[in-house]
PDB file of C-alpha atoms in Angstrom:
ATOM      1  CA  UNK A   1    -145.645 -49.992 102.633  1.00 61.00           C
ATOM      2  CA  UNK A   2    -143.899 -48.063  99.860  1.00 75.00           C
ATOM      3  CA  UNK A   3    -140.315 -48.646  98.681  1.00 76.00           C
ATOM      4  CA  UNK A   4    -138.904 -45.761 100.716  1.00 83.00           C
ATOM      5  CA  UNK A   5    -140.392 -47.043 103.994  1.00 86.00           C
ATOM      6  CA  UNK A   6    -139.251 -50.573 103.197  1.00 85.00           C
ATOM      7  CA  UNK A   7    -135.711 -49.297 102.577  1.00 87.00           C
ATOM      8  CA  UNK A   8    -135.759 -47.431 105.915  1.00 87.00           C
ATOM      9  CA  UNK A   9    -136.959 -50.583 107.679  1.00 88.00           C
ATOM     10  CA  UNK A  10    -134.188 -52.647 106.077  1.00 88.00           C
ATOM     11  CA  UNK A  11    -131.642 -50.035 107.130  1.00 89.00           C
ATOM     12  CA  UNK A  12    -132.962 -50.015 110.726  1.00 87.00           C
ATOM     13  CA  UNK A  13    -132.803 -53.829 110.806  1.00 86.00           C
ATOM     14  CA  UNK A  14    -129.219 -53.683 109.522  1.00 88.00           C
ATOM     15  CA  UNK A  15    -128.235 -51.110 112.165  1.00 86.00           C
ATOM     16  CA  UNK A  16    -129.696 -53.292 114.938  1.00 86.00           C
ATOM     17  CA  UNK A  17    -127.802 -56.277 113.553  1.00 86.00           C
ATOM     18  CA  UNK A  18    -124.363 -54.611 113.427  1.00 87.00           C
ATOM     19  CA  UNK A  19    -124.612 -52.409 116.525  1.00 85.00           C
ATOM     20  CA  UNK A  20    -122.659 -54.089 119.304  1.00 81.00           C
ATOM     21  CA  UNK A  21    -124.449 -54.747 122.550  1.00 82.00           C
ATOM     22  CA  UNK A  22    -122.621 -54.278 125.812  1.00 84.00           C
ATOM     23  CA  UNK A  23    -123.087 -55.870 129.173  1.00 88.00           C
ATOM     24  CA  UNK A  24    -122.369 -52.883 131.447  1.00 90.00           C
ATOM     25  CA  UNK A  25    -121.550 -54.842 134.633  1.00 93.00           C
ATOM     26  CA  UNK A  26    -119.146 -57.070 132.677  1.00 94.00           C
ATOM     27  CA  UNK A  27    -117.484 -54.065 130.990  1.00 94.00           C
ATOM     28  CA  UNK A  28    -117.114 -52.379 134.393  1.00 95.00           C
ATOM     29  CA  UNK A  29    -115.589 -55.558 135.821  1.00 96.00           C
ATOM     30  CA  UNK A  30    -113.053 -55.714 132.971  1.00 96.00           C
ATOM     31  CA  UNK A  31    -112.119 -52.058 133.488  1.00 95.00           C
ATOM     32  CA  UNK A  32    -111.782 -52.595 137.248  1.00 96.00           C
ATOM     33  CA  UNK A  33    -109.646 -55.700 136.709  1.00 96.00           C
ATOM     34  CA  UNK A  34    -107.398 -54.022 134.135  1.00 96.00           C
ATOM     35  CA  UNK A  35    -106.879 -50.903 136.232  1.00 94.00           C
ATOM     36  CA  UNK A  36    -106.314 -53.082 139.287  1.00 95.00           C
ATOM     37  CA  UNK A  37    -103.619 -55.115 137.544  1.00 95.00           C
ATOM     38  CA  UNK A  38    -101.864 -51.919 136.435  1.00 95.00           C
ATOM     39  CA  UNK A  39    -102.034 -50.551 139.990  1.00 94.00           C
ATOM     40  CA  UNK A  40    -100.829 -53.877 141.391  1.00 96.00           C
ATOM     41  CA  UNK A  41     -97.861 -53.783 139.020  1.00 96.00           C
ATOM     42  CA  UNK A  42     -97.132 -50.229 140.144  1.00 95.00           C
ATOM     43  CA  UNK A  43     -97.296 -51.240 143.798  1.00 96.00           C
ATOM     44  CA  UNK A  44     -94.966 -54.194 143.159  1.00 97.00           C
ATOM     45  CA  UNK A  45     -92.474 -51.865 141.467  1.00 97.00           C
ATOM     46  CA  UNK A  46     -92.718 -49.404 144.340  1.00 97.00           C
ATOM     47  CA  UNK A  47     -92.286 -52.141 146.967  1.00 97.00           C
ATOM     48  CA  UNK A  48     -89.277 -53.507 145.085  1.00 97.00           C
ATOM     49  CA  UNK A  49     -87.704 -50.048 144.954  1.00 97.00           C
ATOM     50  CA  UNK A  50     -88.257 -49.381 148.652  1.00 97.00           C
ATOM     51  CA  UNK A  51     -86.863 -52.863 149.361  1.00 96.00           C
ATOM     52  CA  UNK A  52     -83.732 -51.789 147.489  1.00 96.00           C
ATOM     53  CA  UNK A  53     -83.328 -48.939 150.002  1.00 96.00           C
ATOM     54  CA  UNK A  54     -84.963 -46.066 148.131  1.00 96.00           C
ATOM     55  CA  UNK A  55     -87.067 -43.505 149.998  1.00 96.00           C
ATOM     56  CA  UNK A  56     -90.805 -43.258 149.186  1.00 95.00           C
ATOM     57  CA  UNK A  57     -90.457 -40.305 146.779  1.00 95.00           C
ATOM     58  CA  UNK A  58     -87.652 -41.919 144.780  1.00 96.00           C
ATOM     59  CA  UNK A  59     -89.489 -45.245 144.673  1.00 96.00           C
ATOM     60  CA  UNK A  60     -92.629 -43.453 143.451  1.00 95.00           C
ATOM     61  CA  UNK A  61     -90.655 -41.693 140.736  1.00 95.00           C
ATOM     62  CA  UNK A  62     -89.148 -44.986 139.542  1.00 96.00           C
ATOM     63  CA  UNK A  63     -92.584 -46.568 139.612  1.00 96.00           C
ATOM     64  CA  UNK A  64     -93.967 -43.838 137.349  1.00 94.00           C
ATOM     65  CA  UNK A  65     -90.978 -44.001 135.015  1.00 95.00           C
ATOM     66  CA  UNK A  66     -91.208 -47.766 134.636  1.00 96.00           C
ATOM     67  CA  UNK A  67     -94.976 -47.764 134.125  1.00 95.00           C
ATOM     68  CA  UNK A  68     -94.648 -45.117 131.404  1.00 93.00           C
ATOM     69  CA  UNK A  69     -91.776 -47.046 129.805  1.00 94.00           C
ATOM     70  CA  UNK A  70     -93.751 -50.301 129.823  1.00 95.00           C
ATOM     71  CA  UNK A  71     -96.784 -48.552 128.361  1.00 93.00           C
ATOM     72  CA  UNK A  72     -94.752 -47.030 125.528  1.00 91.00           C
ATOM     73  CA  UNK A  73     -92.998 -50.334 124.883  1.00 94.00           C
ATOM     74  CA  UNK A  74     -96.312 -52.215 124.742  1.00 94.00           C
ATOM     75  CA  UNK A  75     -97.740 -49.492 122.488  1.00 91.00           C
ATOM     76  CA  UNK A  76     -94.767 -49.832 120.142  1.00 90.00           C
ATOM     77  CA  UNK A  77     -95.250 -53.602 120.044  1.00 94.00           C
ATOM     78  CA  UNK A  78     -98.981 -53.048 119.323  1.00 92.00           C
ATOM     79  CA  UNK A  79     -99.999 -54.858 122.522  1.00 94.00           C
ATOM     80  CA  UNK A  80    -101.330 -51.943 124.593  1.00 93.00           C
ATOM     81  CA  UNK A  81    -104.172 -51.163 122.144  1.00 91.00           C
ATOM     82  CA  UNK A  82    -105.480 -54.710 122.691  1.00 94.00           C
ATOM     83  CA  UNK A  83    -105.246 -54.256 126.454  1.00 95.00           C
ATOM     84  CA  UNK A  84    -107.089 -50.928 126.174  1.00 92.00           C
ATOM     85  CA  UNK A  85    -109.751 -52.419 123.924  1.00 92.00           C
ATOM     86  CA  UNK A  86    -110.412 -55.205 126.418  1.00 94.00           C
ATOM     87  CA  UNK A  87    -110.001 -53.188 129.632  1.00 94.00           C
ATOM     88  CA  UNK A  88    -111.548 -49.893 128.519  1.00 91.00           C
ATOM     89  CA  UNK A  89    -111.117 -47.051 130.971  1.00 90.00           C
ATOM     90  CA  UNK A  90    -109.181 -49.339 133.296  1.00 92.00           C
ATOM     91  CA  UNK A  91    -106.267 -49.162 130.848  1.00 91.00           C
ATOM     92  CA  UNK A  92    -106.791 -45.591 129.687  1.00 84.00           C
ATOM     93  CA  UNK A  93    -107.183 -43.681 132.937  1.00 79.00           C
ATOM     94  CA  UNK A  94    -103.908 -44.470 134.777  1.00 78.00           C
ATOM     95  CA  UNK A  95    -100.561 -42.927 133.815  1.00 87.00           C
ATOM     96  CA  UNK A  96    -100.054 -45.799 131.370  1.00 88.00           C
ATOM     97  CA  UNK A  97    -103.035 -44.652 129.323  1.00 86.00           C
ATOM     98  CA  UNK A  98    -101.605 -41.147 129.115  1.00 83.00           C
ATOM     99  CA  UNK A  99     -98.263 -42.524 127.917  1.00 87.00           C
ATOM    100  CA  UNK A 100    -100.116 -44.609 125.344  1.00 86.00           C
ATOM    101  CA  UNK A 101    -102.002 -41.504 124.232  1.00 84.00           C
ATOM    102  CA  UNK A 102     -98.724 -39.711 123.519  1.00 83.00           C
ATOM    103  CA  UNK A 103     -96.835 -42.645 121.981  1.00 85.00           C
ATOM    104  CA  UNK A 104     -99.582 -43.989 119.685  1.00 84.00           C
ATOM    105  CA  UNK A 105     -99.904 -40.878 117.447  1.00 83.00           C
ATOM    106  CA  UNK A 106     -96.115 -40.525 117.330  1.00 81.00           C
ATOM    107  CA  UNK A 107     -95.789 -44.098 116.091  1.00 80.00           C
ATOM    108  CA  UNK A 108     -98.713 -43.778 113.691  1.00 79.00           C
ATOM    109  CA  UNK A 109     -97.460 -40.591 112.009  1.00 77.00           C
ATOM    110  CA  UNK A 110     -93.730 -41.417 112.120  1.00 77.00           C
ATOM    111  CA  UNK A 111     -93.680 -42.092 108.376  1.00 78.00           C
ATOM    112  CA  UNK A 112     -94.670 -38.479 107.650  1.00 81.00           C
ATOM    113  CA  UNK A 113     -91.434 -37.149 109.144  1.00 80.00           C
ATOM    114  CA  UNK A 114     -90.197 -35.503 112.299  1.00 79.00           C
ATOM    115  CA  UNK A 115     -91.965 -32.145 111.877  1.00 80.00           C
ATOM    116  CA  UNK A 116     -95.184 -32.851 109.966  1.00 78.00           C
ATOM    117  CA  UNK A 117     -95.606 -36.330 111.398  1.00 77.00           C
ATOM    118  CA  UNK A 118     -94.381 -36.793 114.934  1.00 77.00           C
ATOM    119  CA  UNK A 119     -94.036 -33.115 115.821  1.00 78.00           C
ATOM    120  CA  UNK A 120     -97.502 -32.089 114.752  1.00 77.00           C
ATOM    121  CA  UNK A 121     -99.408 -35.207 115.814  1.00 78.00           C
ATOM    122  CA  UNK A 122     -97.755 -36.369 119.038  1.00 76.00           C
ATOM    123  CA  UNK A 123    -100.133 -34.456 121.325  1.00 77.00           C
ATOM    124  CA  UNK A 124    -103.376 -34.933 119.370  1.00 81.00           C
ATOM    125  CA  UNK A 125    -104.764 -37.160 122.122  1.00 73.00           C
ATOM    126  CA  UNK A 126    -102.788 -35.958 125.137  1.00 77.00           C
ATOM    127  CA  UNK A 127    -102.867 -32.248 124.251  1.00 82.00           C
ATOM    128  CA  UNK A 128    -106.448 -31.603 125.391  1.00 84.00           C
ATOM    129  CA  UNK A 129    -105.765 -33.529 128.595  1.00 77.00           C
ATOM    130  CA  UNK A 130    -102.744 -31.347 129.321  1.00 83.00           C
ATOM    131  CA  UNK A 131    -104.561 -28.146 128.361  1.00 86.00           C
ATOM    132  CA  UNK A 132    -107.655 -28.742 130.466  1.00 89.00           C
ATOM    133  CA  UNK A 133    -105.639 -30.250 133.300  1.00 87.00           C
ATOM    134  CA  UNK A 134    -103.531 -27.097 133.557  1.00 91.00           C
ATOM    135  CA  UNK A 135    -106.576 -24.847 133.149  1.00 94.00           C
ATOM    136  CA  UNK A 136    -108.522 -26.720 135.833  1.00 94.00           C
ATOM    137  CA  UNK A 137    -105.510 -26.549 138.174  1.00 95.00           C
ATOM    138  CA  UNK A 138    -105.312 -22.813 137.591  1.00 95.00           C
ATOM    139  CA  UNK A 139    -109.044 -22.311 138.296  1.00 96.00           C
ATOM    140  CA  UNK A 140    -108.912 -24.441 141.454  1.00 96.00           C
ATOM    141  CA  UNK A 141    -105.785 -22.598 142.596  1.00 96.00           C
ATOM    142  CA  UNK A 142    -107.556 -19.295 142.064  1.00 96.00           C
ATOM    143  CA  UNK A 143    -110.611 -20.517 144.022  1.00 96.00           C
ATOM    144  CA  UNK A 144    -108.324 -21.693 146.839  1.00 96.00           C
ATOM    145  CA  UNK A 145    -106.415 -18.381 146.867  1.00 96.00           C
ATOM    146  CA  UNK A 146    -109.634 -16.344 147.009  1.00 96.00           C
ATOM    147  CA  UNK A 147    -110.951 -18.695 149.691  1.00 95.00           C
ATOM    148  CA  UNK A 148    -107.798 -18.113 151.764  1.00 95.00           C
ATOM    149  CA  UNK A 149    -108.162 -14.338 151.330  1.00 94.00           C
ATOM    150  CA  UNK A 150    -111.734 -14.275 152.593  1.00 94.00           C
ATOM    151  CA  UNK A 151    -111.116 -16.856 155.315  1.00 91.00           C
ATOM    152  CA  UNK A 152    -113.002 -19.880 153.982  1.00 89.00           C
ATOM    153  CA  UNK A 153    -109.918 -22.124 153.884  1.00 84.00           C
TER     154      UNK A 153
END
């Protein structure tokens, strides 16, 4: 074996050593548990609000507001990134993950000023989600409208 092949082998051994291995069922369980806890918290907030006499729509609005507030607060205290790292998609998919995606770049680039920091970086993560969410809604609305015109829906 020449020196070049030996160096490649050493590199491949190093890559195998430092590449993390994942237990997919365990990672899925953690995501399910994390998302479930967030949803449970949301349901508790909603039940509390309806218990205070609010109608379902108002209670749902307060639930969303409080979940977003808690997510931003935990992001500011540098706790939410740890939750997201442990819970994976379970912490990133609900509304709390979206709030984290907006707040984290704003906090990170705050030192660069209002315009070139926060203003230009705040939607680096959430921007594509908003863009493609609106675009997909438009396409599906168009499909539904055409379907109504030709009598499918």
